[in-house]
Short mmCIF file of C-alpha atoms in Angstrom, two decimals:
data_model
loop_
_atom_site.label_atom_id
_atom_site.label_comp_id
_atom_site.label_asym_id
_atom_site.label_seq_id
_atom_site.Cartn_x
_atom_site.Cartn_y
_atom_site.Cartn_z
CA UNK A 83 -39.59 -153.76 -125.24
CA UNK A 84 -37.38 -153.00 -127.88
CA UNK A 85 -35.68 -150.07 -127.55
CA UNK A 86 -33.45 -147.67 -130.02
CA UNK A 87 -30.25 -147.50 -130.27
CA UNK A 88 -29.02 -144.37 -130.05
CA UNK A 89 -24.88 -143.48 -132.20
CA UNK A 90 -22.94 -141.29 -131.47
CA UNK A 91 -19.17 -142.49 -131.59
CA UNK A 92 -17.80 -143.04 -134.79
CA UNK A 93 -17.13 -146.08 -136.53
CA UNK A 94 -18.32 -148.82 -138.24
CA UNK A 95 -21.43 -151.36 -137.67
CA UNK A 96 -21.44 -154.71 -139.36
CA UNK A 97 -23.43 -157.60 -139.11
CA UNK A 98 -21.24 -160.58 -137.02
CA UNK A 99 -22.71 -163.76 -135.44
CA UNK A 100 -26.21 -162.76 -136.70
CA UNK A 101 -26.12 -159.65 -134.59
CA UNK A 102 -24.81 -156.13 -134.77
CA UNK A 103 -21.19 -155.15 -133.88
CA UNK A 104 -19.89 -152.13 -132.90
CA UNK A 105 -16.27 -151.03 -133.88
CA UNK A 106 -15.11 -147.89 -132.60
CA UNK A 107 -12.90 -145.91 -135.47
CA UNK A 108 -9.87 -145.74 -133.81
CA UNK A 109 -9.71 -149.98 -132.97
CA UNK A 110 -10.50 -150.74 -136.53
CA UNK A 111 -7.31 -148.50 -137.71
CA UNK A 112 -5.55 -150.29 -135.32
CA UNK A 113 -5.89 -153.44 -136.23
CA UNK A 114 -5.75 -151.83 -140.05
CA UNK A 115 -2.01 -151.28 -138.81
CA UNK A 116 -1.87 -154.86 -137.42
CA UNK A 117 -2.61 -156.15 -141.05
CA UNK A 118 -0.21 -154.02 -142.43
CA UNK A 119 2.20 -155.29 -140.05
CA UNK A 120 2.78 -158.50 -142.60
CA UNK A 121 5.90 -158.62 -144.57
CA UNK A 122 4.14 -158.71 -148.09
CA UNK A 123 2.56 -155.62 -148.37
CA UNK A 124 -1.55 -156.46 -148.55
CA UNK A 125 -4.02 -155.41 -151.10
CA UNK A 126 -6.76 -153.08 -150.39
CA UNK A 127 -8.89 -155.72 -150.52
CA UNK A 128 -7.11 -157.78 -148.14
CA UNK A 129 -6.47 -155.10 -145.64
CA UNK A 130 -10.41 -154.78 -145.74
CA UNK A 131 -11.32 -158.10 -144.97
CA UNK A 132 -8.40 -159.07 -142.87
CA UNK A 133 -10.05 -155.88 -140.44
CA UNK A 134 -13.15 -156.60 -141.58
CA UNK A 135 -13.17 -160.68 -139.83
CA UNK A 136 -11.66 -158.89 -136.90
CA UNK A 137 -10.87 -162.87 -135.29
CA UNK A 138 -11.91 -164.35 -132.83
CA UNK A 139 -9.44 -163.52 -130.31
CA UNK A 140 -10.09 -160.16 -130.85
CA UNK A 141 -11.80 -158.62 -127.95
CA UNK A 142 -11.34 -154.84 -127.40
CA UNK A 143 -13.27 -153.33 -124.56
CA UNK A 144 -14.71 -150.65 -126.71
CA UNK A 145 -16.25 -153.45 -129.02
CA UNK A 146 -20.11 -153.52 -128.16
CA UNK A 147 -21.85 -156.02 -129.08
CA UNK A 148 -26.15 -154.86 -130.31
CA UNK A 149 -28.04 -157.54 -129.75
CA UNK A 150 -30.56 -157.34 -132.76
CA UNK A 151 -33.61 -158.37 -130.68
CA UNK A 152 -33.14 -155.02 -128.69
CA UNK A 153 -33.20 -152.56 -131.44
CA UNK A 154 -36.28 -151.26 -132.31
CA UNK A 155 -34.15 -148.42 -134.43
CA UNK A 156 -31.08 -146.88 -134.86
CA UNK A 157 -30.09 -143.00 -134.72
CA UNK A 158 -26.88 -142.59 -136.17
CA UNK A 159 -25.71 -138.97 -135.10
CA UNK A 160 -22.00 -139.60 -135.87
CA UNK A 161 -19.61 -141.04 -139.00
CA UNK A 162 -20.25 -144.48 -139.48
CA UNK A 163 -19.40 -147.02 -142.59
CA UNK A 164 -21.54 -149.83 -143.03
CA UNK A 165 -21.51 -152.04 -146.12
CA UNK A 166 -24.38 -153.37 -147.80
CA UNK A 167 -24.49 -156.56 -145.90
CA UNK A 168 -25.74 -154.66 -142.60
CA UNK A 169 -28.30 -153.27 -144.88
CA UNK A 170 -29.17 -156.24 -145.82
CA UNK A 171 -29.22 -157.40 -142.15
CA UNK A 172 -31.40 -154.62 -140.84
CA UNK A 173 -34.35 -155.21 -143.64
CA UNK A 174 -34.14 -158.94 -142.63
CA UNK A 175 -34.66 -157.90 -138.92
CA UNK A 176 -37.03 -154.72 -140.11
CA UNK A 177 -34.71 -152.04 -138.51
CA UNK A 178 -34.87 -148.70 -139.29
CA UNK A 179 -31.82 -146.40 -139.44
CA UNK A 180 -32.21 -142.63 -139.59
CA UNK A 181 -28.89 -140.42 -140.62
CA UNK A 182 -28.02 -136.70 -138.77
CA UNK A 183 -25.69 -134.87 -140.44
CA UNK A 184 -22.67 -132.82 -138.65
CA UNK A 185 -24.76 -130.33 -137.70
CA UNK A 186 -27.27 -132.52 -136.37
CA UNK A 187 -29.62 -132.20 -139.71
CA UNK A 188 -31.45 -134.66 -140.42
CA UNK A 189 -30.27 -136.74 -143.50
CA UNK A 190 -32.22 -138.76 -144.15
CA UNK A 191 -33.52 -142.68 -143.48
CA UNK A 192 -32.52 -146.24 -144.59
CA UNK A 193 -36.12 -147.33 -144.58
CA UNK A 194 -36.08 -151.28 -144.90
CA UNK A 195 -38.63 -152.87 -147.68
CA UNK A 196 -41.99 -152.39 -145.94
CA UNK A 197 -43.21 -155.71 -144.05
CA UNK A 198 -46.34 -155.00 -143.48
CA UNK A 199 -48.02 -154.35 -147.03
CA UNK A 200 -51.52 -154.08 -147.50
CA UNK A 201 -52.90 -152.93 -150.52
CA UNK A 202 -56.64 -152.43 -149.75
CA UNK A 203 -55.67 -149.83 -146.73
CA UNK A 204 -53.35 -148.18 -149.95
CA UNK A 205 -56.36 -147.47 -151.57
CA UNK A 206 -58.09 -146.12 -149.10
CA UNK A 207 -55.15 -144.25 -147.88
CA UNK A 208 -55.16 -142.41 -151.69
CA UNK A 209 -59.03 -142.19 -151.27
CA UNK A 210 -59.33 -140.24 -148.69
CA UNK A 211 -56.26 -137.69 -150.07
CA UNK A 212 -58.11 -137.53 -153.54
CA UNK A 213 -61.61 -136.70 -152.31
CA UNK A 214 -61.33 -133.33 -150.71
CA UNK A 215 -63.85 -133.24 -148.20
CA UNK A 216 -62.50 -136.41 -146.80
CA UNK A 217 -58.96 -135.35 -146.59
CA UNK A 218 -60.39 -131.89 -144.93
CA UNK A 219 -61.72 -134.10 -142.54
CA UNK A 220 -58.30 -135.43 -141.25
CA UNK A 221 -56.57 -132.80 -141.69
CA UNK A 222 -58.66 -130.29 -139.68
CA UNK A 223 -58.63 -133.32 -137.05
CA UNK A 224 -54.31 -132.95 -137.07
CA UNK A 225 -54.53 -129.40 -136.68
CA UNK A 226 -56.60 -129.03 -133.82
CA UNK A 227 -55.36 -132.18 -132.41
CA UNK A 228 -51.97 -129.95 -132.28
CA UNK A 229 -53.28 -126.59 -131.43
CA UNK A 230 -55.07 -128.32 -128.23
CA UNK A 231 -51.89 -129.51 -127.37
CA UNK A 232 -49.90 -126.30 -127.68
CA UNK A 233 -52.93 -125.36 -125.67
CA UNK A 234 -52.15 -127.85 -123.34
CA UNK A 235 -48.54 -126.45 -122.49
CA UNK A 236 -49.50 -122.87 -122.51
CA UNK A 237 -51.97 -123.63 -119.95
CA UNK A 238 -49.39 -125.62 -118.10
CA UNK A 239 -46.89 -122.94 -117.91
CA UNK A 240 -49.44 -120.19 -117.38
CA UNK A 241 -48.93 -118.30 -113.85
CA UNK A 242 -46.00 -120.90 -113.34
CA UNK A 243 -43.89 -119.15 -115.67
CA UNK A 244 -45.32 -116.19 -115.97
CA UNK A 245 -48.20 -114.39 -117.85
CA UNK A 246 -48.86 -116.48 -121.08
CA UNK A 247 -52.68 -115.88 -121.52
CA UNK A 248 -52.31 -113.42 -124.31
CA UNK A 249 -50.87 -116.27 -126.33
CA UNK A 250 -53.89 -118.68 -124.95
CA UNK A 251 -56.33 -116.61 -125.83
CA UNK A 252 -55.07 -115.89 -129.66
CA UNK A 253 -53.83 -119.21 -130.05
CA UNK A 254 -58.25 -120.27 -129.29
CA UNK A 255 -58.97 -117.34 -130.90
CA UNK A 256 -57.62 -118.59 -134.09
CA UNK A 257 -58.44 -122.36 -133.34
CA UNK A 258 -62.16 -121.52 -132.99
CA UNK A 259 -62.08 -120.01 -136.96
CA UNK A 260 -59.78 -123.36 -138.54
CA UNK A 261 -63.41 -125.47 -139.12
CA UNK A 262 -63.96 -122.86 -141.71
CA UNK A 263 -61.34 -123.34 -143.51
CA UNK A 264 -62.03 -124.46 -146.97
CA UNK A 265 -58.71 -125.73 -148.06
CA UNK A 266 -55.37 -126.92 -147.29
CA UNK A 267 -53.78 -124.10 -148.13
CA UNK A 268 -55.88 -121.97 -145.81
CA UNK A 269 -55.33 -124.77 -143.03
CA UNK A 270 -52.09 -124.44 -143.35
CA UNK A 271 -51.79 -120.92 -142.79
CA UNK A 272 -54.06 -121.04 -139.75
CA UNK A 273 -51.81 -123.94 -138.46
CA UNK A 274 -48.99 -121.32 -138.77
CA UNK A 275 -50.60 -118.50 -137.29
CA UNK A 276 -51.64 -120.77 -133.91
CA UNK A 277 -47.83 -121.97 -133.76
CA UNK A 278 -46.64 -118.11 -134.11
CA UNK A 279 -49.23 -117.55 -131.45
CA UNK A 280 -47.34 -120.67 -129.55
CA UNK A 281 -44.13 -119.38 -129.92
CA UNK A 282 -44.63 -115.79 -128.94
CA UNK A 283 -44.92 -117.46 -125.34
CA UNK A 284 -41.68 -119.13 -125.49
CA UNK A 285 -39.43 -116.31 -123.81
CA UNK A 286 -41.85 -116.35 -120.74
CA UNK A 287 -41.57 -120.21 -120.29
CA UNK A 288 -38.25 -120.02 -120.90
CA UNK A 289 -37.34 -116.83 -118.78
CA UNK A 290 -34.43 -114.50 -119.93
CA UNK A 291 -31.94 -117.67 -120.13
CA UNK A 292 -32.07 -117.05 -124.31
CA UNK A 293 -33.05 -114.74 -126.75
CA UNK A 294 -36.14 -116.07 -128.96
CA UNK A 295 -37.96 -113.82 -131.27
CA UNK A 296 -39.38 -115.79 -133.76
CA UNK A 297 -39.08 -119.22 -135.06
CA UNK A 298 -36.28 -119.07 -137.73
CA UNK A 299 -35.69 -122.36 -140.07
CA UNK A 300 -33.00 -123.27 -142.57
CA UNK A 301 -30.68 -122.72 -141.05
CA UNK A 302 -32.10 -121.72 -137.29
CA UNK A 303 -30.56 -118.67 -136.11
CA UNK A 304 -29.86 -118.81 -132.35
CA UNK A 305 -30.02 -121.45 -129.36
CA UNK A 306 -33.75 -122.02 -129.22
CA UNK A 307 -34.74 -122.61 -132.69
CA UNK A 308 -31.66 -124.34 -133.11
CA UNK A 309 -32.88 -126.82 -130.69
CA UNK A 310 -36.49 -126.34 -131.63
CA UNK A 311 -35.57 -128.21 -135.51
CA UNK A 312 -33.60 -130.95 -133.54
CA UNK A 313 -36.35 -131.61 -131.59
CA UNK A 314 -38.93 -131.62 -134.41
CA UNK A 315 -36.73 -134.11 -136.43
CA UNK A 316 -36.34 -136.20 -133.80
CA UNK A 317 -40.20 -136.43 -133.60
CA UNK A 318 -40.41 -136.60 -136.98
CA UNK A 319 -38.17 -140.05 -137.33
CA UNK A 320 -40.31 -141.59 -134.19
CA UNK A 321 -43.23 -141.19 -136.21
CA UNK A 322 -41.61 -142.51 -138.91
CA UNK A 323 -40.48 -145.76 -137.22
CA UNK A 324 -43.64 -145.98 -135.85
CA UNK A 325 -45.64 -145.59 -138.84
CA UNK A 326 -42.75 -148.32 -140.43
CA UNK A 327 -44.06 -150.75 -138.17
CA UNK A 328 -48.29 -150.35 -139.28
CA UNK A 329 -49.65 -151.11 -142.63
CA UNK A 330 -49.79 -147.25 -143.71
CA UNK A 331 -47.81 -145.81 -146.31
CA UNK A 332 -45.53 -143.19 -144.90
CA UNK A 333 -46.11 -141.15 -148.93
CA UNK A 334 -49.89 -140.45 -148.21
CA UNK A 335 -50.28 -137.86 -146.57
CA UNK A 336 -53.79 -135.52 -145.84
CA UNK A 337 -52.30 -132.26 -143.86
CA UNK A 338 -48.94 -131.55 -146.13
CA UNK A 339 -48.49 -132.11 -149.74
CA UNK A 340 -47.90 -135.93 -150.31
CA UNK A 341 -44.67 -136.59 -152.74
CA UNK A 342 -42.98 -133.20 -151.76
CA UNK A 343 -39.40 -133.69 -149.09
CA UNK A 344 -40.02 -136.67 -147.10
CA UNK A 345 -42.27 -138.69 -145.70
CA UNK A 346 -45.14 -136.91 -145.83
CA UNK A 347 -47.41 -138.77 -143.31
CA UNK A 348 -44.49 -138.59 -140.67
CA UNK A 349 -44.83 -135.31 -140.60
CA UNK A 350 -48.70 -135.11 -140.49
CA UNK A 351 -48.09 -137.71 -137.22
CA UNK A 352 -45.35 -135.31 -136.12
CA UNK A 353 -47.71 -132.02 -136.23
CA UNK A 354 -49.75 -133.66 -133.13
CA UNK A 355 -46.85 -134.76 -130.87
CA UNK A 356 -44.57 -132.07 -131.32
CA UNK A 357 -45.56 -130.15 -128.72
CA UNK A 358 -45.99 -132.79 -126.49
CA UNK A 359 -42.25 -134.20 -127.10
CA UNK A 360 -40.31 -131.80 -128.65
CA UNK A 361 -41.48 -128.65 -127.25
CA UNK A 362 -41.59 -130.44 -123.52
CA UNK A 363 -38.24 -131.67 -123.60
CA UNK A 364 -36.66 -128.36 -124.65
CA UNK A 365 -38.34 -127.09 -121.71
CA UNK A 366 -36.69 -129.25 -119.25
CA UNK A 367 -33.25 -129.28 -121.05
CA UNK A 368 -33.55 -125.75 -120.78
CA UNK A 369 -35.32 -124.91 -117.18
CA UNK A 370 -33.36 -127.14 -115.84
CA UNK A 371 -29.82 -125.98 -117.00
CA UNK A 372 -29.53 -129.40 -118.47
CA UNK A 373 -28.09 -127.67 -121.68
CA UNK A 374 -26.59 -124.50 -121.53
CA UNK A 375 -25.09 -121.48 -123.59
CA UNK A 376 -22.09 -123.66 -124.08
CA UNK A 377 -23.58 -126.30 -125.86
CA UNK A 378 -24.21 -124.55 -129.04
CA UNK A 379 -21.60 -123.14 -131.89
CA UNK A 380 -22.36 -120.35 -133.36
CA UNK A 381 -19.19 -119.87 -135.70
CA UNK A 382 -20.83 -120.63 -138.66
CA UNK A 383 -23.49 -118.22 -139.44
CA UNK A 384 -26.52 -120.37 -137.59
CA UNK A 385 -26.59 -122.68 -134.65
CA UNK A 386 -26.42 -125.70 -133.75
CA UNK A 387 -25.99 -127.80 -130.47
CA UNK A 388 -22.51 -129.01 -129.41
CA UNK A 389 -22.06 -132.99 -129.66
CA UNK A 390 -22.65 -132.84 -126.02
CA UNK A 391 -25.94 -130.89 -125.82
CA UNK A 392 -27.16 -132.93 -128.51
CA UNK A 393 -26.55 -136.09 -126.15
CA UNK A 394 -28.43 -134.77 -123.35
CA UNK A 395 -31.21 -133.55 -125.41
CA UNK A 396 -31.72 -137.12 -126.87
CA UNK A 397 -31.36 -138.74 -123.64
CA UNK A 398 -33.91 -136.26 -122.27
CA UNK A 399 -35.85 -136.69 -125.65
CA UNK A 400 -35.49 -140.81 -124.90
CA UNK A 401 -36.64 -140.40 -120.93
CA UNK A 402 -39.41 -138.52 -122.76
CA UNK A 403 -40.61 -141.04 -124.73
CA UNK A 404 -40.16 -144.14 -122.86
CA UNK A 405 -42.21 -142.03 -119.73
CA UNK A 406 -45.95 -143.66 -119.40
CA UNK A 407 -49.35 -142.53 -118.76
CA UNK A 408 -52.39 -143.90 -117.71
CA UNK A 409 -54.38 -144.49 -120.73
CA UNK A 410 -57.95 -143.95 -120.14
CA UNK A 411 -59.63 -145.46 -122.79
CA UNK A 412 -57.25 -148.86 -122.17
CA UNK A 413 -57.16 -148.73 -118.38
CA UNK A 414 -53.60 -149.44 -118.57
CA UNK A 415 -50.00 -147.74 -119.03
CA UNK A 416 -48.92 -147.05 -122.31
CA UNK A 417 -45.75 -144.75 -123.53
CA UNK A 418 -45.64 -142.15 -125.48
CA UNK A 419 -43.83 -144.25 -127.91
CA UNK A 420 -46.88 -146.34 -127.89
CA UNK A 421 -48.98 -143.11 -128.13
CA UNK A 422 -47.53 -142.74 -131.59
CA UNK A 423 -48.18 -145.98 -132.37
CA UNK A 424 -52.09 -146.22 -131.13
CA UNK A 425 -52.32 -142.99 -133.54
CA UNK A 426 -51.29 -144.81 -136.62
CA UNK A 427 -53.94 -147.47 -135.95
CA UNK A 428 -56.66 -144.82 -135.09
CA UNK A 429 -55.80 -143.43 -138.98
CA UNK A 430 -56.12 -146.73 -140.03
CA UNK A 431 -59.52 -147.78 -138.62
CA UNK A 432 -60.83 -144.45 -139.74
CA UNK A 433 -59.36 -144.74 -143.62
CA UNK A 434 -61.09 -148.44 -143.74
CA UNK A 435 -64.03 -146.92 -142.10
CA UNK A 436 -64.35 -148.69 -138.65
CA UNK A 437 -64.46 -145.59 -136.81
CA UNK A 438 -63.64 -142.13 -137.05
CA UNK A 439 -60.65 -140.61 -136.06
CA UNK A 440 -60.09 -138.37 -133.25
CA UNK A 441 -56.86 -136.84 -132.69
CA UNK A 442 -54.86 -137.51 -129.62
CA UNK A 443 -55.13 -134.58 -126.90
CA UNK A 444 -53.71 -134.61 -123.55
CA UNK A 445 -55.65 -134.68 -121.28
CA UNK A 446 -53.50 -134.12 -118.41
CA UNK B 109 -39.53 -157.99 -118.62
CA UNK B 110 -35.76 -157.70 -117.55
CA UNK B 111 -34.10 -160.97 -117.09
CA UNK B 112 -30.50 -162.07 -116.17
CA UNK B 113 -29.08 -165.30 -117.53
CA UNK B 114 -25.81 -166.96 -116.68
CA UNK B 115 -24.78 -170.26 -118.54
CA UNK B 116 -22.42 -172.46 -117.82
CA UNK B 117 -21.54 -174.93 -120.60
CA UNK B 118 -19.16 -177.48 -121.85
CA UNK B 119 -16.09 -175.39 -123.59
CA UNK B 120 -17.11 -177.30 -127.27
CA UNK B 121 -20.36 -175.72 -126.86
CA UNK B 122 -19.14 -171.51 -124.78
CA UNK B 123 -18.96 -169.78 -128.25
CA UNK B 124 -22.03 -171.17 -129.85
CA UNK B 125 -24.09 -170.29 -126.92
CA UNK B 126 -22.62 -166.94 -127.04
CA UNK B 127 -23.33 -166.49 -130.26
CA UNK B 128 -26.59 -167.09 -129.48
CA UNK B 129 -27.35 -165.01 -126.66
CA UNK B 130 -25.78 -162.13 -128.30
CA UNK B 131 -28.69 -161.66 -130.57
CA UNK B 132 -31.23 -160.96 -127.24
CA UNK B 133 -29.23 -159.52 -124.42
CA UNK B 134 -26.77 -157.76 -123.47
CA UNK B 135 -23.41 -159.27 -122.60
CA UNK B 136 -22.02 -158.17 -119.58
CA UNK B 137 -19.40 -160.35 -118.52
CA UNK B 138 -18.28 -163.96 -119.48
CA UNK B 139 -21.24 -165.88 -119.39
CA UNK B 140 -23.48 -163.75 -118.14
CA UNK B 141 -26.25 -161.64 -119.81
CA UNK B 142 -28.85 -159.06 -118.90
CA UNK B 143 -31.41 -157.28 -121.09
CA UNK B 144 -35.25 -156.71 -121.65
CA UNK B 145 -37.18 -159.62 -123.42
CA UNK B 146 -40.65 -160.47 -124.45
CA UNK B 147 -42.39 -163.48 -123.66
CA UNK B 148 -41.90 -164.67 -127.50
CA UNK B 149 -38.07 -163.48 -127.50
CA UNK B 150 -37.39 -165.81 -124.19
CA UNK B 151 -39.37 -168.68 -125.80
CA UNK B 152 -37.16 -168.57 -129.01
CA UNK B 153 -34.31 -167.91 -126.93
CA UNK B 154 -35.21 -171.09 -124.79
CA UNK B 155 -35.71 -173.07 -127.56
CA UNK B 156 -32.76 -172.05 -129.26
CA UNK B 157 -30.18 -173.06 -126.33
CA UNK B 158 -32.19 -176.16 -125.46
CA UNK B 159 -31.33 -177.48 -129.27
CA UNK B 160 -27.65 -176.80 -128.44
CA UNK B 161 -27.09 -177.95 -124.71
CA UNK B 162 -26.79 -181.01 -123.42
CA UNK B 163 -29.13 -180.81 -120.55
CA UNK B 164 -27.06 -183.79 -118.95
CA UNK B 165 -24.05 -181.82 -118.23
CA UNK B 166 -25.06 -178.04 -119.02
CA UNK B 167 -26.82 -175.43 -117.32
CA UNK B 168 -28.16 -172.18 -117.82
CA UNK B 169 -29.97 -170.22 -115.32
CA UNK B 170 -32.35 -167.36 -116.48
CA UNK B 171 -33.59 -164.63 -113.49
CA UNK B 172 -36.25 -162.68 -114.01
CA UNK B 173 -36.15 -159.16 -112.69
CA UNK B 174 -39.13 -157.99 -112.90
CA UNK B 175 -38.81 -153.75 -114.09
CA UNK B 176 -36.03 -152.71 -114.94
CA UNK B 177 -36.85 -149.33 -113.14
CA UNK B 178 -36.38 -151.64 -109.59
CA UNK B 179 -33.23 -153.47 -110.71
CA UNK B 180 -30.65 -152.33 -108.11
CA UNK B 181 -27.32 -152.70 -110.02
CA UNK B 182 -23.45 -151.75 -108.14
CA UNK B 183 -20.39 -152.22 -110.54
CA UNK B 184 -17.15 -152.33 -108.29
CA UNK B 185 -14.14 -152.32 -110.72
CA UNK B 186 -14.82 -151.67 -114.26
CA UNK B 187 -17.92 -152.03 -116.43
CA UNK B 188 -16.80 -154.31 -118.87
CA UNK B 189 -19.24 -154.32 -121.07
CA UNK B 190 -22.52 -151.30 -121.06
CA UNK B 191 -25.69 -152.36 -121.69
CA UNK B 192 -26.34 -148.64 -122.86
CA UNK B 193 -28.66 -147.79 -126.21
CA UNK B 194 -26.43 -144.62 -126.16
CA UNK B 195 -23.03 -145.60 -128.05
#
């Protein structure tokens, strides 16, 4: 299995030998030196490619060495120069790269030419967004395909964490009214009263480690929200990958507004697993006093986690997804990785019609 | 599946076979590489360093491991090289 790779060191990546190399910042200035060393003073140019061939010989223990087949994506959290031959090299082997910012924002994605292109599936992608009763369709399927799996945690933390049915029952309350919704606007504001519902349960599951009163966004305001956006981004690139490696097109999207921010159907995908991923892990990291108080900087006027905290949480985040479940339906193990996957192709057998779509729900 | 493969080669042919392996596993120490691969990766791989040994004098040996989960694994010294997807 494939697996991402996951940056944090700074750098630079190139392609060598038909694979990836690592070069940690401080070797490559090193050996920038070394070049320098030579009586005639070199030329930019040189001193770039005379680092750049790094020799043969050259073997510092801090070099790693990707092997290509193993990367299923990379999640570059730190400073890292590539040139546009490593571009080149990860559309060839149809690799992802996603970009986090300082702060751990999410940048953005290098997202290779698509490989799997079908044009008939395009159509009916559009199809099914231009003829409202058919996008309704999917879209009501996302949202209660997410509220049953807030559901899912509330019920899970209920009694073990304390008294959560208030948010239960408001959170069905509201779910019971969202298949008379008559448009997407009106979805969407049901979808965010269930996940204000959700949230108002968060400082019982979470005890009185943190203070959360209500989800804040751009920028997030204190510890949990802070970690509540890092976790949704991180969902959102998984889907993305995923998605990268079907035949859909990541721009069509039924629940939010195609064409607007990013990738719109990424974040339809993402509504559905957040909870699951996301929300779960920030449950451990936090229950279990994997992260703590001293993992976040709050100089600036928001939040964000330390470079540490953001480590554990994506190596929680990572345990998360690689963790498997008996799949019904399959009668065999599958990943929640693969869960993302298997959702993509339900969309896709229900745009061309082979069978309608039914949201994933836990049914654990 | 996780396999472990050690080569040893003819010294004309030690960097092309690294060069080689590099692309599927992980390279732990000299010669000797560890790492999760499909059935279709270790066929290309096979294929790959058959073209470039000579099976009259080289030899690589390829272990499978089964899960990684059950792979028992002790470093004594230092780890030269991680086989980590955290960098």
């Amino acid at each position: 299995m494939k697996r991402p790779y996951y940056i944090f060191s700074s750098g630079k990546l190139m392609r060598k030998q038909n694979t990836i190399f690592f070069l940690p910042y401080d070797e490559e200035e090193e050996l920038m030196e070394e070049a320098g060393q030579t009586k005639e003073a070199p030329t930019e140019w040189e001193l770039i490619t005379k680092a750049g061939e790094f020799k043969k010989e050259f073997d510092s223990p801090n070099k790693r060495v990707i092997p290509v087949d193993d990367v299923d994506s990379l999640m570059i959290f730190s400073e890292i120069n590539f040139n546009a031959r490593m571009l080149q090299f990860l559309t060839k082997n149809n690799i992802p790269a996603h970009l986090f910012n300082y702060y751990g924002h999410y940048n953005g994605s290098y997202y290779p030419r698509e490989y799997l292109l079908s044009g008939f599936l395009l159509v009916d992608q559009v199809d099914h967004y231009k003829k409202h009763k058919k996008r309704m369709r999917i879209a009501l399927q996302l949202v209660q395909g997410a509220a049953y799996n807030m559901l899912r945690n509330l019920k899970y933390y209920d009694g073990r964490a304390g008294n959560v049915s208030e948010s239960i029952e408001k959170v069905e309350e509201i779910l019971e009214k969202v298949p008379l919704a008559k448009d997407i606007s009106e979805l969407m504001g049901m979808e965010g009263n269930i996940r204000q519902a959700y949230y108002q349960a968060f400082p019982t599951i979470l005890g009185d480690k943190y203070d959360f009163e209500k989800r804040v966004r751009q920028p997030p305001d204190n510890a949990v929200n802070a970690l509540i956006s890092f976790g949704n981004s991180m969902v959102y690139t998984t889907c993305l990958t995923e998605i990268y490696r079907t035949q859909l097109s990541p721009l069509v999207s039924y629940l939010h507004e195609p064409g607007d921010r990013r990738y719109s159907l990424a974040l339809d995908l993402a509504e559905i697993f957040k909870p699951l991923l996301a929300d779960r892990v920030i449950f451990t990291c936090l229950n279990q006093r994997r992260i703590q108080h001293t993992d976040f900087d709050e100089s600036l006027n928001f939040c964000h986690l330390s470079e540490k905290g953001r480590k554990t949480f994506v190596k929680t985040f990572e345990e998360k997804l690689q963790t498997t479940i008996m799949h019904r339906k399959l009668d065999r193990k599958v990943s929640y990785r693969r869960l993302i996957r298997m959702e993509c192709y339900k969309l896709v057998k229900h745009l061309t019609g082979a069978e309608p779509y039914e949201p994933f729900k836990a049914w654990w | 599946m996780y396999y472990i493969l050690v080569y040893d080669v003819n010294v004309d042919r030690v960097q092309k076979m690294l060069k080689i392996m590099r692309e599927y596993l992980n390279h732990v120490q000299n010669s000797v590489f560890e790492g999760e691969l499909t059935d279709a990766q270790l066929a290309e791989l096979k294929d790959r360093a058959r073209d470039l040994m000579d099976e009259d004098e080289d030899s690589i040996i390829i272990y499978r491991v089964g899960s990684k989960r059950w792979r028992n694994r002790e470093v004594l010294g230092i780890e030269k090289h991680s086989t980590d997807n955290f960098i």
